[in-house]
mmCIF file of C-alpha atoms in Angstrom:
data_model
loop_
_atom_site.group_PDB
_atom_site.id
_atom_site.type_symbol
_atom_site.label_atom_id
_atom_site.label_comp_id
_atom_site.label_asym_id
_atom_site.label_seq_id
_atom_site.Cartn_x
_atom_site.Cartn_y
_atom_site.Cartn_z
ATOM 1 C CA MET A 1 60.735 1.193 -12.006
ATOM 2 C CA GLU A 2 57.451 -0.362 -10.949
ATOM 3 C CA GLY A 3 55.956 -2.966 -13.278
ATOM 4 C CA THR A 4 59.339 -4.046 -14.774
ATOM 5 C CA ILE A 5 61.513 -7.076 -14.032
ATOM 6 C CA SER A 6 65.210 -6.622 -13.404
ATOM 7 C CA HIS A 7 67.807 -8.607 -15.296
ATOM 8 C CA ALA A 8 68.723 -10.543 -12.148
ATOM 9 C CA GLU A 9 65.101 -11.473 -11.416
ATOM 10 C CA HIS A 10 64.622 -12.525 -15.018
ATOM 11 C CA ARG A 11 67.540 -14.930 -14.774
ATOM 12 C CA THR A 12 66.116 -16.590 -11.656
ATOM 13 C CA MET A 13 62.609 -17.144 -13.101
ATOM 14 C CA PRO A 14 61.961 -20.696 -14.382
ATOM 15 C CA ARG A 15 61.750 -20.825 -18.139
ATOM 16 C CA SER A 16 58.889 -22.547 -19.967
ATOM 17 C CA SER A 17 61.157 -25.370 -21.044
ATOM 18 C CA ASP A 18 62.262 -25.882 -17.419
ATOM 19 C CA ARG A 19 58.642 -26.207 -16.248
ATOM 20 C CA GLN A 20 57.912 -28.749 -18.987
ATOM 21 C CA LYS A 21 60.958 -30.809 -17.930
ATOM 22 C CA GLU A 22 59.825 -30.715 -14.305
ATOM 23 C CA TRP A 23 56.335 -31.974 -15.198
ATOM 24 C CA SER A 24 57.663 -34.734 -17.517
ATOM 25 C CA THR A 25 59.978 -35.899 -14.729
ATOM 26 C CA ILE A 26 57.017 -36.189 -12.367
ATOM 27 C CA THR A 27 54.916 -38.148 -14.863
ATOM 28 C CA ARG A 28 57.792 -40.488 -15.837
ATOM 29 C CA ASN A 29 58.771 -41.152 -12.220
ATOM 30 C CA PRO A 30 55.576 -41.317 -10.163
ATOM 31 C CA PRO A 31 55.995 -41.597 -6.405
ATOM 32 C CA GLN A 32 56.304 -45.045 -4.893
ATOM 33 C CA ARG A 33 53.304 -46.673 -3.194
ATOM 34 C CA GLY A 34 52.658 -44.857 0.056
ATOM 35 C CA GLY A 35 54.632 -41.836 -1.075
ATOM 36 C CA ARG A 36 53.197 -38.377 -1.733
ATOM 37 C CA MET A 37 53.104 -36.765 -5.118
ATOM 38 C CA SER A 38 54.057 -33.096 -4.982
ATOM 39 C CA LEU A 39 52.601 -30.856 -7.680
ATOM 40 C CA PRO A 40 53.444 -27.276 -8.404
ATOM 41 C CA LEU A 41 51.157 -24.855 -6.517
ATOM 42 C CA VAL A 42 49.324 -23.671 -9.631
ATOM 43 C CA HIS A 43 48.411 -27.226 -10.637
ATOM 44 C CA SER A 44 47.159 -27.993 -7.114
ATOM 45 C CA ARG A 45 44.853 -24.991 -7.164
ATOM 46 C CA VAL A 46 43.427 -25.819 -10.590
ATOM 47 C CA THR A 47 42.820 -29.422 -9.582
ATOM 48 C CA ALA A 48 41.045 -28.414 -6.333
ATOM 49 C CA LEU A 49 38.843 -25.886 -8.151
ATOM 50 C CA GLY A 50 37.820 -28.463 -10.727
ATOM 51 C CA LEU A 51 36.944 -30.936 -7.996
ATOM 52 C CA VAL A 52 34.731 -28.390 -6.213
ATOM 53 C CA LEU A 53 32.923 -27.490 -9.444
ATOM 54 C CA ALA A 54 32.370 -31.134 -10.292
ATOM 55 C CA ILE A 55 30.872 -31.856 -6.871
ATOM 56 C CA ALA A 56 28.580 -28.822 -7.136
ATOM 57 C CA ILE A 57 27.335 -29.784 -10.605
ATOM 58 C CA LEU A 58 26.729 -33.395 -9.617
ATOM 59 C CA SER A 59 24.876 -32.291 -6.456
ATOM 60 C CA ALA A 60 22.652 -29.926 -8.436
ATOM 61 C CA ARG A 61 21.870 -32.654 -10.955
ATOM 62 C CA ALA A 62 21.119 -35.081 -8.139
ATOM 63 C CA ASP A 63 18.772 -32.570 -6.442
ATOM 64 C CA THR A 64 16.966 -31.849 -9.717
ATOM 65 C CA SER A 65 16.656 -35.539 -10.455
ATOM 66 C CA HIS A 66 15.342 -36.195 -6.925
ATOM 67 C CA ASP A 67 12.768 -33.375 -7.248
ATOM 68 C CA ASP A 68 11.606 -34.699 -10.610
ATOM 69 C CA ILE A 69 11.175 -38.195 -9.205
ATOM 70 C CA ALA A 70 9.393 -36.891 -6.096
ATOM 71 C CA THR A 71 7.052 -34.737 -8.200
ATOM 72 C CA ARG A 72 6.183 -37.668 -10.464
ATOM 73 C CA ASN A 73 5.518 -39.866 -7.437
ATOM 74 C CA LEU A 74 3.300 -37.258 -5.760
ATOM 75 C CA ARG A 75 1.207 -36.851 -8.898
ATOM 76 C CA GLN A 76 0.224 -40.483 -8.505
ATOM 77 C CA ALA A 77 -0.048 -40.373 -4.705
ATOM 78 C CA SER A 78 -3.298 -40.768 -2.793
ATOM 79 C CA PHE A 79 -4.679 -37.888 -0.743
ATOM 80 C CA ASP A 80 -3.649 -39.720 2.411
ATOM 81 C CA ASP A 81 -0.058 -39.926 1.170
ATOM 82 C CA LEU A 82 -0.093 -36.246 0.238
ATOM 83 C CA MET A 83 -1.317 -35.273 3.696
ATOM 84 C CA PHE A 84 1.327 -37.495 5.280
ATOM 85 C CA HIS A 85 4.027 -35.391 3.639
ATOM 86 C CA ALA A 86 2.178 -32.058 3.870
ATOM 87 C CA SER A 87 1.398 -32.290 7.576
ATOM 88 C CA ARG A 88 4.458 -34.044 8.978
ATOM 89 C CA TYR A 89 6.938 -32.229 11.192
ATOM 90 C CA ALA A 90 9.687 -31.439 8.672
ATOM 91 C CA THR A 91 13.025 -31.651 10.489
ATOM 92 C CA THR A 92 15.346 -32.034 7.478
ATOM 93 C CA PRO A 93 15.752 -30.204 4.151
ATOM 94 C CA GLU A 94 14.472 -33.280 2.319
ATOM 95 C CA LYS A 95 11.305 -33.446 4.424
ATOM 96 C CA ARG A 96 10.706 -29.722 4.030
ATOM 97 C CA LYS A 97 11.068 -30.078 0.273
ATOM 98 C CA MET A 98 8.564 -32.940 0.217
ATOM 99 C CA LYS A 99 6.201 -30.899 2.374
ATOM 100 C CA ASP A 100 6.271 -28.039 -0.147
ATOM 101 C CA LEU A 101 5.814 -30.387 -3.095
ATOM 102 C CA ALA A 102 2.863 -32.119 -1.400
ATOM 103 C CA ARG A 103 1.158 -28.781 -0.670
ATOM 104 C CA ALA A 104 1.660 -27.744 -4.285
ATOM 105 C CA GLU A 105 0.094 -30.997 -5.471
ATOM 106 C CA LEU A 106 -2.907 -30.463 -3.181
ATOM 107 C CA LYS A 107 -3.484 -27.079 -4.807
ATOM 108 C CA LYS A 108 -3.238 -28.569 -8.287
ATOM 109 C CA ARG A 109 -6.045 -30.999 -7.479
ATOM 110 C CA GLY A 110 -8.358 -28.067 -6.716
ATOM 111 C CA ALA A 111 -11.929 -28.809 -5.641
ATOM 112 C CA ARG A 112 -11.161 -32.488 -5.032
ATOM 113 C CA SER A 113 -8.567 -31.477 -2.440
ATOM 114 C CA LEU A 114 -11.021 -29.120 -0.737
ATOM 115 C CA HIS A 115 -13.583 -31.925 -0.484
ATOM 116 C CA TYR A 116 -10.993 -34.306 0.959
ATOM 117 C CA LEU A 117 -9.675 -31.785 3.497
ATOM 118 C CA VAL A 118 -13.055 -30.619 4.793
ATOM 119 C CA SER A 119 -14.524 -34.117 4.908
ATOM 120 C CA HIS A 120 -11.569 -35.152 7.089
ATOM 121 C CA SER A 121 -11.632 -32.079 9.340
ATOM 122 C CA TRP A 122 -13.066 -34.237 12.145
ATOM 123 C CA ILE A 123 -9.581 -35.761 12.534
ATOM 124 C CA ARG A 124 -7.626 -34.072 15.321
ATOM 125 C CA ASN A 125 -4.981 -32.723 12.987
ATOM 126 C CA ILE A 126 -5.041 -28.954 12.610
ATOM 127 C CA TRP A 127 -3.395 -29.160 9.184
ATOM 128 C CA PHE A 128 -6.620 -30.391 7.579
ATOM 129 C CA THR A 129 -8.364 -27.151 8.550
ATOM 130 C CA VAL A 130 -5.317 -24.995 7.752
ATOM 131 C CA TYR A 131 -4.979 -26.394 4.233
ATOM 132 C CA ALA A 132 -8.740 -26.255 3.685
ATOM 133 C CA ARG A 133 -8.599 -22.551 4.522
ATOM 134 C CA GLU A 134 -5.743 -22.121 2.027
ATOM 135 C CA MET A 135 -7.785 -23.900 -0.635
ATOM 136 C CA VAL A 136 -10.701 -21.512 -0.090
ATOM 137 C CA ASP A 137 -8.352 -18.586 -0.731
ATOM 138 C CA TYR A 138 -7.031 -20.340 -3.831
ATOM 139 C CA LEU A 139 -10.257 -21.591 -5.421
ATOM 140 C CA PRO A 140 -12.802 -19.271 -7.066
ATOM 141 C CA SER A 141 -16.356 -19.414 -5.733
ATOM 142 C CA ASP A 142 -17.713 -21.425 -8.664
ATOM 143 C CA GLN A 143 -15.365 -24.267 -7.666
ATOM 144 C CA GLY A 144 -15.266 -23.967 -3.881
ATOM 145 C CA VAL A 145 -18.872 -23.125 -2.965
ATOM 146 C CA PRO A 146 -20.518 -26.266 -4.473
ATOM 147 C CA VAL A 147 -18.131 -28.474 -2.477
ATOM 148 C CA LEU A 148 -18.900 -26.694 0.801
ATOM 149 C CA LEU A 149 -22.656 -26.654 0.201
ATOM 150 C CA GLU A 150 -22.572 -30.404 -0.378
ATOM 151 C CA LEU A 151 -20.714 -30.972 2.898
ATOM 152 C CA LEU A 152 -23.326 -29.035 4.906
ATOM 153 C CA ASP A 153 -25.240 -32.335 4.867
ATOM 154 C CA ALA A 154 -22.305 -34.466 6.037
ATOM 155 C CA PRO A 155 -23.059 -36.910 8.885
ATOM 156 C CA ARG A 156 -20.253 -35.640 11.113
ATOM 157 C CA PRO A 157 -20.943 -32.329 12.928
ATOM 158 C CA GLU A 158 -17.280 -31.276 12.714
ATOM 159 C CA VAL A 159 -17.454 -31.467 8.916
ATOM 160 C CA ARG A 160 -20.706 -29.489 8.765
ATOM 161 C CA LYS A 161 -19.226 -26.873 11.086
ATOM 162 C CA THR A 162 -16.050 -26.482 8.991
ATOM 163 C CA ALA A 163 -18.053 -26.235 5.764
ATOM 164 C CA ALA A 164 -20.376 -23.582 7.233
ATOM 165 C CA PHE A 165 -17.418 -21.605 8.574
ATOM 166 C CA LEU A 166 -15.465 -21.672 5.293
ATOM 167 C CA LEU A 167 -18.491 -20.531 3.304
ATOM 168 C CA GLY A 168 -18.145 -17.204 5.097
ATOM 169 C CA PHE A 169 -14.982 -16.488 3.102
ATOM 170 C CA TYR A 170 -17.036 -16.450 -0.094
ATOM 171 C CA HIS A 171 -19.634 -13.711 -0.554
ATOM 172 C CA VAL A 172 -22.617 -15.740 -1.747
ATOM 173 C CA PRO A 173 -25.632 -14.414 0.229
ATOM 174 C CA GLU A 174 -27.970 -16.094 -2.245
ATOM 175 C CA TYR A 175 -27.320 -19.322 -0.320
ATOM 176 C CA ALA A 176 -28.406 -17.918 3.060
ATOM 177 C CA GLU A 177 -31.484 -20.146 3.074
ATOM 178 C CA ARG A 178 -29.213 -23.188 3.063
ATOM 179 C CA LEU A 179 -27.662 -22.072 6.355
ATOM 180 C CA LEU A 180 -30.818 -21.141 8.262
ATOM 181 C CA PRO A 181 -31.631 -24.766 9.237
ATOM 182 C CA LEU A 182 -28.141 -25.080 10.741
ATOM 183 C CA LEU A 183 -29.094 -22.514 13.389
ATOM 184 C CA GLU A 184 -31.063 -25.343 15.002
ATOM 185 C CA ASP A 185 -27.954 -27.554 15.035
ATOM 186 C CA LYS A 186 -26.175 -26.784 18.312
ATOM 187 C CA ASP A 187 -22.866 -28.115 16.978
ATOM 188 C CA VAL A 188 -22.906 -25.914 13.884
ATOM 189 C CA ALA A 189 -24.943 -22.871 14.951
ATOM 190 C CA GLY A 190 -21.916 -20.700 15.788
ATOM 191 C CA ALA A 191 -20.328 -21.147 12.360
ATOM 192 C CA ALA A 192 -23.673 -20.557 10.653
ATOM 193 C CA ILE A 193 -24.236 -17.330 12.629
ATOM 194 C CA ARG A 194 -20.819 -16.025 11.643
ATOM 195 C CA THR A 195 -21.282 -16.782 7.943
ATOM 196 C CA LEU A 196 -24.786 -15.288 7.815
ATOM 197 C CA GLY A 197 -23.344 -12.140 9.360
ATOM 198 C CA LYS A 198 -20.532 -12.025 6.799
ATOM 199 C CA TRP A 199 -23.144 -12.343 4.067
ATOM 200 C CA GLN A 200 -25.152 -9.492 5.682
ATOM 201 C CA ALA A 201 -28.210 -11.722 5.511
ATOM 202 C CA GLU A 202 -30.913 -9.454 6.939
ATOM 203 C CA SER A 203 -33.437 -12.254 6.454
ATOM 204 C CA ALA A 204 -31.664 -14.075 9.311
ATOM 205 C CA LEU A 205 -31.803 -11.104 11.703
ATOM 206 C CA SER A 206 -34.603 -12.359 13.948
ATOM 207 C CA ARG A 207 -33.150 -15.883 14.028
ATOM 208 C CA ILE A 208 -29.734 -14.576 15.068
ATOM 209 C CA THR A 209 -31.170 -12.236 17.727
ATOM 210 C CA VAL A 210 -32.427 -15.285 19.626
ATOM 211 C CA PHE A 211 -28.810 -16.246 20.384
ATOM 212 C CA LEU A 212 -28.281 -13.044 22.386
ATOM 213 C CA GLU A 213 -29.967 -14.909 25.250
ATOM 214 C CA ASP A 214 -27.810 -18.023 24.873
ATOM 215 C CA ASP A 215 -26.009 -19.323 27.971
ATOM 216 C CA ASN A 216 -22.847 -19.772 25.916
ATOM 217 C CA GLU A 217 -20.757 -16.567 25.981
ATOM 218 C CA ARG A 218 -19.065 -17.461 22.699
ATOM 219 C CA ARG A 219 -22.412 -17.769 20.914
ATOM 220 C CA ARG A 220 -23.557 -14.425 22.308
ATOM 221 C CA ILE A 221 -20.397 -12.804 20.945
ATOM 222 C CA LEU A 222 -20.946 -14.427 17.543
ATOM 223 C CA ALA A 223 -24.539 -13.206 17.478
ATOM 224 C CA VAL A 224 -23.534 -9.647 18.424
ATOM 225 C CA ASN A 225 -20.787 -9.637 15.780
ATOM 226 C CA ALA A 226 -23.205 -10.912 13.148
ATOM 227 C CA LEU A 227 -25.734 -8.178 13.970
ATOM 228 C CA GLY A 228 -22.952 -5.627 13.598
ATOM 229 C CA ASP A 229 -21.985 -7.090 10.216
ATOM 230 C CA ILE A 230 -25.580 -7.012 9.004
ATOM 231 C CA ALA A 231 -25.677 -3.389 10.264
ATOM 232 C CA SER A 232 -29.452 -3.095 10.305
ATOM 233 C CA PRO A 233 -30.963 -0.343 12.510
ATOM 234 C CA LYS A 234 -33.512 -2.960 13.586
ATOM 235 C CA ALA A 235 -30.785 -4.561 15.720
ATOM 236 C CA ILE A 236 -30.011 -1.388 17.720
ATOM 237 C CA PRO A 237 -32.398 -2.021 20.673
ATOM 238 C CA SER A 238 -31.058 -5.557 21.101
ATOM 239 C CA LEU A 239 -27.452 -4.390 20.932
ATOM 240 C CA LEU A 240 -28.056 -1.618 23.478
ATOM 241 C CA ARG A 241 -29.429 -4.250 25.820
ATOM 242 C CA MET A 242 -26.218 -6.270 25.405
ATOM 243 C CA LEU A 243 -24.204 -3.341 26.798
ATOM 244 C CA ASP A 244 -25.230 -4.657 30.226
ATOM 245 C CA ASP A 245 -24.188 -8.264 29.567
ATOM 246 C CA PRO A 246 -22.278 -9.814 32.502
ATOM 247 C CA ALA A 247 -19.362 -10.717 30.196
ATOM 248 C CA CYS A 248 -17.090 -7.804 29.284
ATOM 249 C CA THR A 249 -16.244 -9.498 25.977
ATOM 250 C CA VAL A 250 -19.907 -9.427 24.973
ATOM 251 C CA ARG A 251 -20.266 -5.794 26.057
ATOM 252 C CA ARG A 252 -17.266 -4.712 23.995
ATOM 253 C CA ALA A 253 -18.549 -6.666 21.004
ATOM 254 C CA ALA A 254 -21.850 -4.774 21.356
ATOM 255 C CA VAL A 255 -19.983 -1.437 21.414
ATOM 256 C CA ARG A 256 -18.177 -2.426 18.231
ATOM 257 C CA ALA A 257 -21.410 -3.517 16.549
ATOM 258 C CA LEU A 258 -23.240 -0.277 17.399
ATOM 259 C CA VAL A 259 -20.345 1.814 16.113
ATOM 260 C CA LYS A 260 -20.373 -0.240 12.929
ATOM 261 C CA ILE A 261 -24.063 0.570 12.418
ATOM 262 C CA GLY A 262 -23.043 4.212 12.711
ATOM 263 C CA ARG A 263 -25.202 7.335 12.891
ATOM 264 C CA PRO A 264 -28.557 5.526 13.216
ATOM 265 C CA ALA A 265 -27.309 4.327 16.634
ATOM 266 C CA GLU A 266 -26.491 7.821 17.947
ATOM 267 C CA ARG A 267 -29.911 9.051 19.140
ATOM 268 C CA PRO A 268 -30.912 5.712 20.737
ATOM 269 C CA ALA A 269 -27.553 5.721 22.558
ATOM 270 C CA LEU A 270 -28.176 9.264 23.852
ATOM 271 C CA ARG A 271 -31.532 8.190 25.263
ATOM 272 C CA GLU A 272 -29.882 5.153 26.829
ATOM 273 C CA LEU A 273 -27.235 7.393 28.423
ATOM 274 C CA ASP A 274 -29.933 9.317 30.316
ATOM 275 C CA ARG A 275 -31.609 6.249 31.789
ATOM 276 C CA SER A 276 -28.737 3.808 32.312
ATOM 277 C CA ARG A 277 -26.423 3.486 35.302
ATOM 278 C CA GLY A 278 -23.207 1.738 36.294
ATOM 279 C CA ARG A 279 -21.336 -0.397 33.787
ATOM 280 C CA LYS A 280 -24.001 -0.011 31.113
ATOM 281 C CA ARG A 281 -23.740 3.784 31.227
ATOM 282 C CA ARG A 282 -19.970 3.522 30.851
ATOM 283 C CA GLU A 283 -20.365 1.337 27.747
ATOM 284 C CA VAL A 284 -22.885 3.807 26.290
ATOM 285 C CA ILE A 285 -20.346 6.598 26.861
ATOM 286 C CA ARG A 286 -17.820 4.512 24.940
ATOM 287 C CA VAL A 287 -20.245 4.106 22.016
ATOM 288 C CA LEU A 288 -20.859 7.864 21.846
ATOM 289 C CA ALA A 289 -17.126 8.546 22.031
ATOM 290 C CA TYR A 290 -16.329 6.269 19.098
ATOM 291 C CA LEU A 291 -19.236 7.784 17.152
ATOM 292 C CA ARG A 292 -17.743 11.254 17.828
ATOM 293 C CA SER A 293 -21.208 12.379 18.904
ATOM 294 C CA ARG A 294 -21.267 16.165 19.372
ATOM 295 C CA ARG A 295 -24.826 15.861 20.635
ATOM 296 C CA ALA A 296 -23.438 13.983 23.634
ATOM 297 C CA VAL A 297 -21.105 16.813 24.737
ATOM 298 C CA PRO A 298 -23.537 18.594 27.150
ATOM 299 C CA ARG A 299 -24.419 15.301 28.841
ATOM 300 C CA LEU A 300 -20.774 14.301 29.116
ATOM 301 C CA LEU A 301 -19.839 17.639 30.662
ATOM 302 C CA ARG A 302 -22.466 17.062 33.343
ATOM 303 C CA LEU A 303 -21.103 13.585 33.989
ATOM 304 C CA LEU A 304 -17.686 15.042 34.839
ATOM 305 C CA SER A 305 -19.148 15.799 38.274
ATOM 306 C CA SER A 306 -20.672 12.335 38.686
ATOM 307 C CA ALA A 307 -20.371 10.718 42.106
ATOM 308 C CA ASP A 308 -19.090 7.616 40.324
ATOM 309 C CA CYS A 309 -15.434 8.382 39.733
ATOM 310 C CA ALA A 310 -15.076 5.828 36.911
ATOM 311 C CA THR A 311 -18.065 7.319 35.071
ATOM 312 C CA ALA A 312 -16.547 10.807 35.397
ATOM 313 C CA ALA A 313 -13.244 9.504 34.031
ATOM 314 C CA ASP A 314 -14.975 7.858 31.063
ATOM 315 C CA ALA A 315 -16.864 11.076 30.352
ATOM 316 C CA ALA A 316 -13.537 12.928 30.299
ATOM 317 C CA ARG A 317 -12.046 10.326 27.956
ATOM 318 C CA ALA A 318 -15.055 10.635 25.650
ATOM 319 C CA LEU A 319 -14.755 14.419 25.574
ATOM 320 C CA ALA A 320 -11.076 14.059 24.708
ATOM 321 C CA MET A 321 -12.114 12.132 21.599
ATOM 322 C CA ILE A 322 -15.102 14.287 20.606
ATOM 323 C CA GLN A 323 -13.951 17.809 21.538
ATOM 324 C CA PRO A 324 -10.404 17.946 22.911
ATOM 325 C CA SER A 325 -10.627 21.714 23.566
ATOM 326 C CA ARG A 326 -13.620 21.254 25.898
ATOM 327 C CA PHE A 327 -11.776 18.538 27.788
ATOM 328 C CA VAL A 328 -8.644 20.688 28.268
ATOM 329 C CA ALA A 329 -10.748 23.520 29.665
ATOM 330 C CA ARG A 330 -12.230 21.201 32.313
ATOM 331 C CA LYS A 331 -9.119 19.181 33.019
ATOM 332 C CA LYS A 332 -7.976 21.267 36.018
ATOM 333 C CA ALA A 333 -11.377 20.918 37.659
ATOM 334 C CA VAL A 334 -11.265 17.136 37.266
ATOM 335 C CA LEU A 335 -7.733 16.983 38.677
ATOM 336 C CA ALA A 336 -8.599 19.214 41.650
ATOM 337 C CA ARG A 337 -11.668 17.140 42.494
ATOM 338 C CA CYS A 338 -10.087 13.707 42.128
ATOM 339 C CA GLY A 339 -6.693 14.366 43.687
ATOM 340 C CA LYS A 340 -4.747 11.096 43.431
ATOM 341 C CA CYS A 341 -7.729 8.969 42.433
ATOM 342 C CA PRO A 342 -6.879 5.983 40.152
ATOM 343 C CA CYS A 343 -9.450 7.238 37.637
ATOM 344 C CA LEU A 344 -6.880 9.845 36.569
ATOM 345 C CA THR A 345 -4.899 7.034 34.964
ATOM 346 C CA LEU A 346 -7.916 6.323 32.765
ATOM 347 C CA VAL A 347 -8.273 9.986 31.873
ATOM 348 C CA ALA A 348 -4.634 10.211 30.844
ATOM 349 C CA ALA A 349 -4.773 7.016 28.800
ATOM 350 C CA GLY A 350 -7.890 7.898 26.825
ATOM 351 C CA PHE A 351 -9.966 5.329 24.956
ATOM 352 C CA PRO A 352 -7.933 2.808 22.970
ATOM 353 C CA PRO A 353 -8.578 2.339 19.236
ATOM 354 C CA LEU A 354 -11.725 0.350 18.565
ATOM 355 C CA GLU A 355 -10.841 -3.337 18.611
ATOM 356 C CA GLN A 356 -10.959 -5.072 15.268
ATOM 357 C CA ARG A 357 -11.894 -8.669 14.605
ATOM 358 C CA ASP A 358 -11.251 -11.053 11.738
#
């Protein structure tokens, strides 16, 4: 029967007294030097398990002790020492642990850390800017903003630029007047434009519009983005003009800004569609498509027969966004007229989703 021991098996099993005799024999007669001590299997397993547990416990205690010592040392460390650990290339578990502890200590020091990081952002070490950005997310405005406002007057342009840029992550438009003078500082103007836009500072509208004529493409993009953020109808004529900028990046930024302003931009865009040509007309079509302008449908239907194949394709793409049923009804006519023209690829693809920015 299963689970029972036969009489024969019972006789062959070692009795408790036999096991005790075996163990006492081993302890009384240990093996000679160089010999091997053989233990019963059960004792070997217990001994090995105990050894593993002991090593694990000692390792855990050592790690905890090391962390405690490291934390105490970092509390007394200078900012330079903290940044040494926080910005180094951590190639071992110990270095990675120190990196995390140093970053945690930087956060604990709050506004003092933000001041240190921004005031050293002129150093060519990206970690100063990365950790400064983290501190802005961590600190409330009543702690972070005073530090950044103070550093707007720093002697180094890189520090002023970083401070002006980081202010844009706080919504404190009451300090817009502090940034207006920085628009005259060619090293800091871009960051100031961006932050004034984030603050929707309409008082800076005319000052920002000047940068639409700047030779620097990046500054023109920043100015267009800022006007879109401010979203004032007063900026519409200037933004429509930027739809003919030689740089496609500026043109697309202008499309995005006009769409952000919304319905007030619709009628001016319709008027611009009638009088514009070439690439500008195509950008105006894009604006009307993203605005889902039903008023533009008759004009777009007429443009399907435009001599400019690309314009006709864009008109078809716009109709597909505004009134898909109208586009389907005219699709065969477009296909018959264009044959194997490359513009059909555009028609099939449609307009992509409106690009987003940070």
